[in-house]
């Protein structure tokens, strides 16, 4: 019940934050213009690896929306800074564990973003494909919160490297940059050479961005994606919990 209350609080608080809607809206408007200009040349060149011009535009626009829904809320930044400054005590005395609390918070935020952006996805599908693929659209209600949870856990694992060496948050920044390619946010993974596409499709990033978009377009299996996401969530949560526990012992041993 505590986790549900945290997710509910995060869901409601997102709509109260100034700029919560404006910032992503401006970003999406700019990126839609860039991506639309880049892929529009396909209209005169038939298909590209099985994608028509309309399909690749729909993929590009929806993937940008997905990237905003699954983006982290910034708590790993705060945790990394507090570790480095020796100010973790407020996190350690909470009655509910830090990782479960922040995971539920991330889920709530992603649901709030999703509620706001689902109509945009429907509009993209109708404008590009002439139809709204309703089963795929509803699949986002399950796949994107799980993807957001995965994204948080990966960032948390990287950020808690601060327990062991200074300025580890650069790893999160590097990961965010890498994810633009590895998650298929800019280029569908199946446009890469087969060996590269196969390798990327095994990484967590693909299950945060690429496969949810493919499922939304009716081009991949929903059940396979959810099963893979749940498996990744369990593995990542176990790793994050282990690193956090070991890090806390180290932190306390040095007088934190």
Short mmCIF file of C-alpha atoms in Angstrom, two decimals:
data_model
loop_
_atom_site.label_atom_id
_atom_site.label_comp_id
_atom_site.label_asym_id
_atom_site.label_seq_id
_atom_site.Cartn_x
_atom_site.Cartn_y
_atom_site.Cartn_z
CA UNK A 1 0.00 0.00 0.00
CA UNK A 2 2.85 2.40 0.77
CA UNK A 3 4.23 1.94 -2.74
CA UNK A 4 0.83 2.72 -4.26
CA UNK A 5 0.53 5.87 -2.18
CA UNK A 6 3.99 7.01 -3.29
CA UNK A 7 3.11 6.36 -6.95
CA UNK A 8 -0.18 8.23 -6.50
CA UNK A 9 1.57 11.19 -4.87
CA UNK A 10 4.15 11.32 -7.69
CA UNK A 11 1.38 11.07 -10.29
CA UNK A 12 -0.54 14.02 -8.85
CA UNK A 13 2.51 16.13 -8.01
CA UNK A 14 3.81 15.98 -11.59
CA UNK A 15 0.85 18.01 -12.82
CA UNK A 16 1.52 20.68 -10.18
CA UNK A 17 5.15 21.30 -11.18
CA UNK A 18 5.70 24.39 -13.27
CA UNK A 19 7.24 23.58 -16.59
CA UNK A 20 6.45 19.89 -16.28
CA UNK A 21 4.41 20.02 -19.47
CA UNK A 22 6.00 23.01 -21.20
CA UNK A 23 9.58 21.70 -21.20
CA UNK A 24 8.83 18.31 -22.82
CA UNK A 25 6.41 19.99 -25.24
CA UNK A 26 9.09 22.35 -26.54
CA UNK A 27 11.60 19.49 -26.77
CA UNK A 28 9.17 17.30 -28.71
CA UNK A 29 8.23 20.12 -31.08
CA UNK A 30 11.90 20.72 -31.92
CA UNK A 31 12.72 17.02 -32.29
CA UNK A 32 9.61 16.33 -34.37
CA UNK A 33 10.79 19.01 -36.78
CA UNK A 34 14.31 17.56 -36.94
CA UNK A 35 13.22 13.92 -37.28
CA UNK A 36 10.47 14.78 -39.75
CA UNK A 37 12.90 16.69 -41.95
CA UNK A 38 15.45 13.86 -41.80
CA UNK A 39 13.09 11.00 -42.70
CA UNK A 40 10.79 12.83 -45.13
CA UNK A 41 13.13 12.05 -48.07
CA UNK A 42 11.89 8.44 -47.96
CA UNK A 43 8.61 9.49 -49.57
CA UNK A 44 10.36 9.51 -52.93
CA UNK A 45 12.45 6.38 -52.36
CA UNK A 46 9.99 3.60 -51.56
CA UNK A 47 10.77 1.55 -48.47
CA UNK A 48 13.80 1.22 -46.21
CA UNK A 49 14.36 -2.24 -44.71
CA UNK A 50 10.62 -2.86 -44.83
CA UNK A 51 9.62 0.54 -43.44
CA UNK A 52 7.49 2.78 -45.61
CA UNK A 53 7.89 6.53 -45.27
CA UNK A 54 4.71 6.71 -43.17
CA UNK A 55 5.81 3.87 -40.88
CA UNK A 56 9.25 5.26 -40.22
CA UNK A 57 7.85 8.72 -39.49
CA UNK A 58 5.35 7.16 -37.07
CA UNK A 59 8.17 5.20 -35.43
CA UNK A 60 10.42 8.26 -35.15
CA UNK A 61 7.75 10.48 -33.62
CA UNK A 62 6.41 7.84 -31.20
CA UNK A 63 9.94 6.92 -30.07
CA UNK A 64 10.56 10.55 -29.12
CA UNK A 65 7.36 10.55 -27.07
CA UNK A 66 8.45 7.32 -25.38
CA UNK A 67 11.82 8.85 -24.50
CA UNK A 68 10.02 11.57 -22.56
CA UNK A 69 7.72 9.16 -20.73
CA UNK A 70 10.53 6.88 -19.50
CA UNK A 71 13.00 9.67 -18.63
CA UNK A 72 14.27 9.61 -15.03
CA UNK A 73 12.89 12.12 -12.54
CA UNK A 74 16.33 13.21 -11.35
CA UNK A 75 16.54 11.41 -8.01
CA UNK A 76 19.77 9.55 -8.95
CA UNK A 77 21.33 13.00 -9.35
CA UNK A 78 20.34 13.87 -5.81
CA UNK A 79 21.47 10.56 -4.35
CA UNK A 80 24.86 10.80 -6.05
CA UNK A 81 25.38 14.34 -4.74
CA UNK A 82 24.32 13.38 -1.21
CA UNK A 83 26.67 10.40 -1.18
CA UNK A 84 29.56 12.62 -2.21
CA UNK A 85 28.65 15.28 0.36
CA UNK A 86 28.08 12.76 3.17
CA UNK A 87 24.42 13.75 3.51
CA UNK A 88 22.66 10.40 3.14
CA UNK A 89 21.19 10.26 6.64
CA UNK A 90 17.75 11.63 5.64
CA UNK A 91 17.51 8.82 3.06
CA UNK A 92 18.55 6.13 5.50
CA UNK A 93 16.04 6.95 8.26
CA UNK A 94 13.00 6.74 5.99
CA UNK A 95 10.53 4.04 7.13
CA UNK A 96 10.24 2.83 3.53
CA UNK A 97 13.39 1.71 1.66
CA UNK A 98 15.00 4.29 -0.61
CA UNK A 99 15.08 2.13 -3.75
CA UNK A 100 11.45 0.88 -3.52
CA UNK A 101 10.30 4.42 -2.77
CA UNK A 102 12.13 5.96 -5.71
CA UNK A 103 11.07 3.12 -8.02
CA UNK A 104 7.40 3.71 -7.17
CA UNK A 105 7.93 7.44 -7.56
CA UNK A 106 9.33 6.86 -11.05
CA UNK A 107 6.34 4.69 -11.98
CA UNK A 108 3.92 7.39 -10.83
CA UNK A 109 5.72 10.09 -12.80
CA UNK A 110 5.80 7.95 -15.94
CA UNK A 111 2.05 7.27 -15.66
CA UNK A 112 1.37 11.00 -15.39
CA UNK A 113 3.48 11.73 -18.46
CA UNK A 114 1.84 8.84 -20.30
CA UNK A 115 -1.67 10.07 -19.55
CA UNK A 116 -0.72 13.45 -21.02
CA UNK A 117 1.06 12.02 -24.08
CA UNK A 118 -1.22 9.12 -25.10
CA UNK A 119 -3.47 11.45 -27.14
CA UNK A 120 -0.34 12.69 -28.93
CA UNK A 121 0.62 9.11 -29.84
CA UNK A 122 -2.90 8.54 -31.19
CA UNK A 123 -2.64 11.73 -33.24
CA UNK A 124 0.76 10.66 -34.62
CA UNK A 125 -0.61 7.27 -35.70
CA UNK A 126 -3.64 8.83 -37.35
CA UNK A 127 -1.60 11.51 -39.13
CA UNK A 128 1.11 9.13 -40.36
CA UNK A 129 -0.77 5.86 -40.86
CA UNK A 130 -4.35 6.96 -41.36
CA UNK A 131 -5.50 4.89 -38.38
CA UNK A 132 -5.06 4.54 -34.64
CA UNK A 133 -3.76 1.11 -33.66
CA UNK A 134 -5.69 0.86 -30.42
CA UNK A 135 -4.29 -2.43 -29.02
CA UNK A 136 -0.75 -1.11 -29.45
CA UNK A 137 -1.72 2.24 -27.96
CA UNK A 138 -3.14 0.59 -24.84
CA UNK A 139 -0.01 -1.58 -24.56
CA UNK A 140 1.94 1.57 -23.69
CA UNK A 141 0.05 1.77 -20.38
CA UNK A 142 1.95 -1.34 -19.28
CA UNK A 143 5.22 -1.27 -21.19
CA UNK A 144 6.27 2.33 -20.60
CA UNK A 145 5.97 2.37 -16.77
CA UNK A 146 8.04 -0.84 -16.72
CA UNK A 147 10.55 0.78 -19.07
CA UNK A 148 10.67 3.84 -16.83
CA UNK A 149 11.37 1.60 -13.84
CA UNK A 150 14.19 -0.10 -15.73
CA UNK A 151 15.64 3.27 -16.67
CA UNK A 152 15.61 4.43 -13.05
CA UNK A 153 17.32 1.24 -11.83
CA UNK A 154 20.08 1.56 -14.43
CA UNK A 155 20.68 5.19 -13.49
CA UNK A 156 20.66 4.29 -9.81
CA UNK A 157 23.24 1.53 -10.32
CA UNK A 158 25.53 3.95 -12.15
CA UNK A 159 24.97 6.87 -9.76
CA UNK A 160 25.77 4.83 -6.66
CA UNK A 161 29.25 4.31 -8.05
CA UNK A 162 29.84 7.48 -6.02
CA UNK A 163 30.22 5.18 -3.00
CA UNK A 164 33.47 4.00 -4.54
CA UNK A 165 34.90 6.95 -6.49
CA UNK A 166 34.11 10.62 -6.95
CA UNK A 167 32.14 12.18 -9.78
CA UNK A 168 30.62 8.86 -10.88
CA UNK A 169 27.53 10.64 -12.15
CA UNK A 170 29.31 11.16 -15.46
CA UNK A 171 28.44 7.48 -16.07
CA UNK A 172 24.75 8.39 -16.02
CA UNK A 173 25.35 11.25 -18.45
CA UNK A 174 27.30 8.91 -20.74
CA UNK A 175 24.54 6.31 -20.50
CA UNK A 176 21.84 8.86 -21.38
CA UNK A 177 23.81 9.85 -24.50
CA UNK A 178 24.39 6.22 -25.49
CA UNK A 179 20.72 5.39 -24.97
CA UNK A 180 19.66 7.70 -27.79
CA UNK A 181 21.14 5.10 -30.13
CA UNK A 182 20.90 1.89 -28.08
CA UNK A 183 17.20 2.38 -27.30
CA UNK A 184 16.27 3.17 -30.89
CA UNK A 185 15.11 6.66 -29.97
CA UNK A 186 16.64 8.23 -33.07
CA UNK A 187 17.10 5.27 -35.44
CA UNK A 188 15.11 1.99 -35.39
CA UNK A 189 17.46 -0.77 -34.31
CA UNK A 190 16.50 -2.98 -37.24
CA UNK A 191 18.02 -0.43 -39.63
CA UNK A 192 21.49 -1.25 -38.29
CA UNK A 193 23.53 -4.12 -39.76
CA UNK A 194 22.07 -7.44 -38.59
CA UNK A 195 24.86 -8.30 -36.17
CA UNK A 196 24.71 -4.83 -34.54
CA UNK A 197 20.91 -4.89 -34.39
CA UNK A 198 20.95 -8.34 -32.75
CA UNK A 199 23.44 -7.21 -30.13
CA UNK A 200 21.55 -4.02 -29.33
CA UNK A 201 18.24 -5.90 -29.12
CA UNK A 202 19.59 -7.92 -26.19
CA UNK A 203 20.45 -4.86 -24.09
CA UNK A 204 18.01 -3.31 -21.57
CA UNK A 205 17.82 -0.11 -23.61
CA UNK A 206 15.94 -1.88 -26.40
CA UNK A 207 13.21 -2.90 -23.94
CA UNK A 208 12.88 0.67 -22.70
CA UNK A 209 12.44 2.32 -26.09
CA UNK A 210 12.62 0.21 -29.25
CA UNK A 211 10.33 -2.73 -28.46
CA UNK A 212 7.57 -0.66 -26.79
CA UNK A 213 7.33 1.42 -29.98
CA UNK A 214 7.29 -1.71 -32.16
CA UNK A 215 4.51 -3.19 -30.01
CA UNK A 216 2.58 0.09 -30.21
CA UNK A 217 2.77 -0.16 -34.02
CA UNK A 218 1.66 -3.80 -33.99
CA UNK A 219 5.07 -5.05 -35.14
CA UNK A 220 6.24 -6.99 -32.06
CA UNK A 221 4.81 -9.27 -29.36
CA UNK A 222 3.32 -7.61 -26.30
CA UNK A 223 3.60 -10.71 -24.10
CA UNK A 224 7.27 -11.24 -24.97
CA UNK A 225 8.07 -7.61 -24.23
CA UNK A 226 6.35 -7.55 -20.84
CA UNK A 227 7.99 -10.85 -19.82
CA UNK A 228 11.42 -9.51 -20.82
CA UNK A 229 10.82 -6.21 -19.02
CA UNK A 230 9.74 -7.95 -15.81
CA UNK A 231 12.84 -10.16 -15.95
CA UNK A 232 15.08 -7.13 -16.46
CA UNK A 233 13.36 -5.26 -13.62
CA UNK A 234 14.03 -8.15 -11.22
CA UNK A 235 17.67 -8.50 -12.28
CA UNK A 236 18.35 -4.75 -12.20
CA UNK A 237 16.57 -4.36 -8.86
CA UNK A 238 18.70 -7.12 -7.35
CA UNK A 239 21.90 -5.50 -8.65
CA UNK A 240 20.84 -2.02 -7.51
CA UNK A 241 19.88 -3.32 -4.05
CA UNK A 242 23.18 -5.16 -3.65
CA UNK A 243 25.28 -2.16 -4.69
CA UNK A 244 23.23 0.14 -2.45
CA UNK A 245 23.56 -2.19 0.56
CA UNK A 246 27.32 -2.62 0.11
CA UNK A 247 27.72 1.09 -0.51
CA UNK A 248 25.80 2.00 2.66
CA UNK A 249 28.12 -0.22 4.71
CA UNK A 250 31.11 1.50 3.17
CA UNK A 251 29.55 4.92 3.74
CA UNK A 252 28.84 4.19 7.41
CA UNK A 253 32.27 2.64 7.97
CA UNK A 254 33.82 5.97 6.97
CA UNK A 255 31.68 7.88 9.45
CA UNK A 256 28.75 8.85 7.23
#
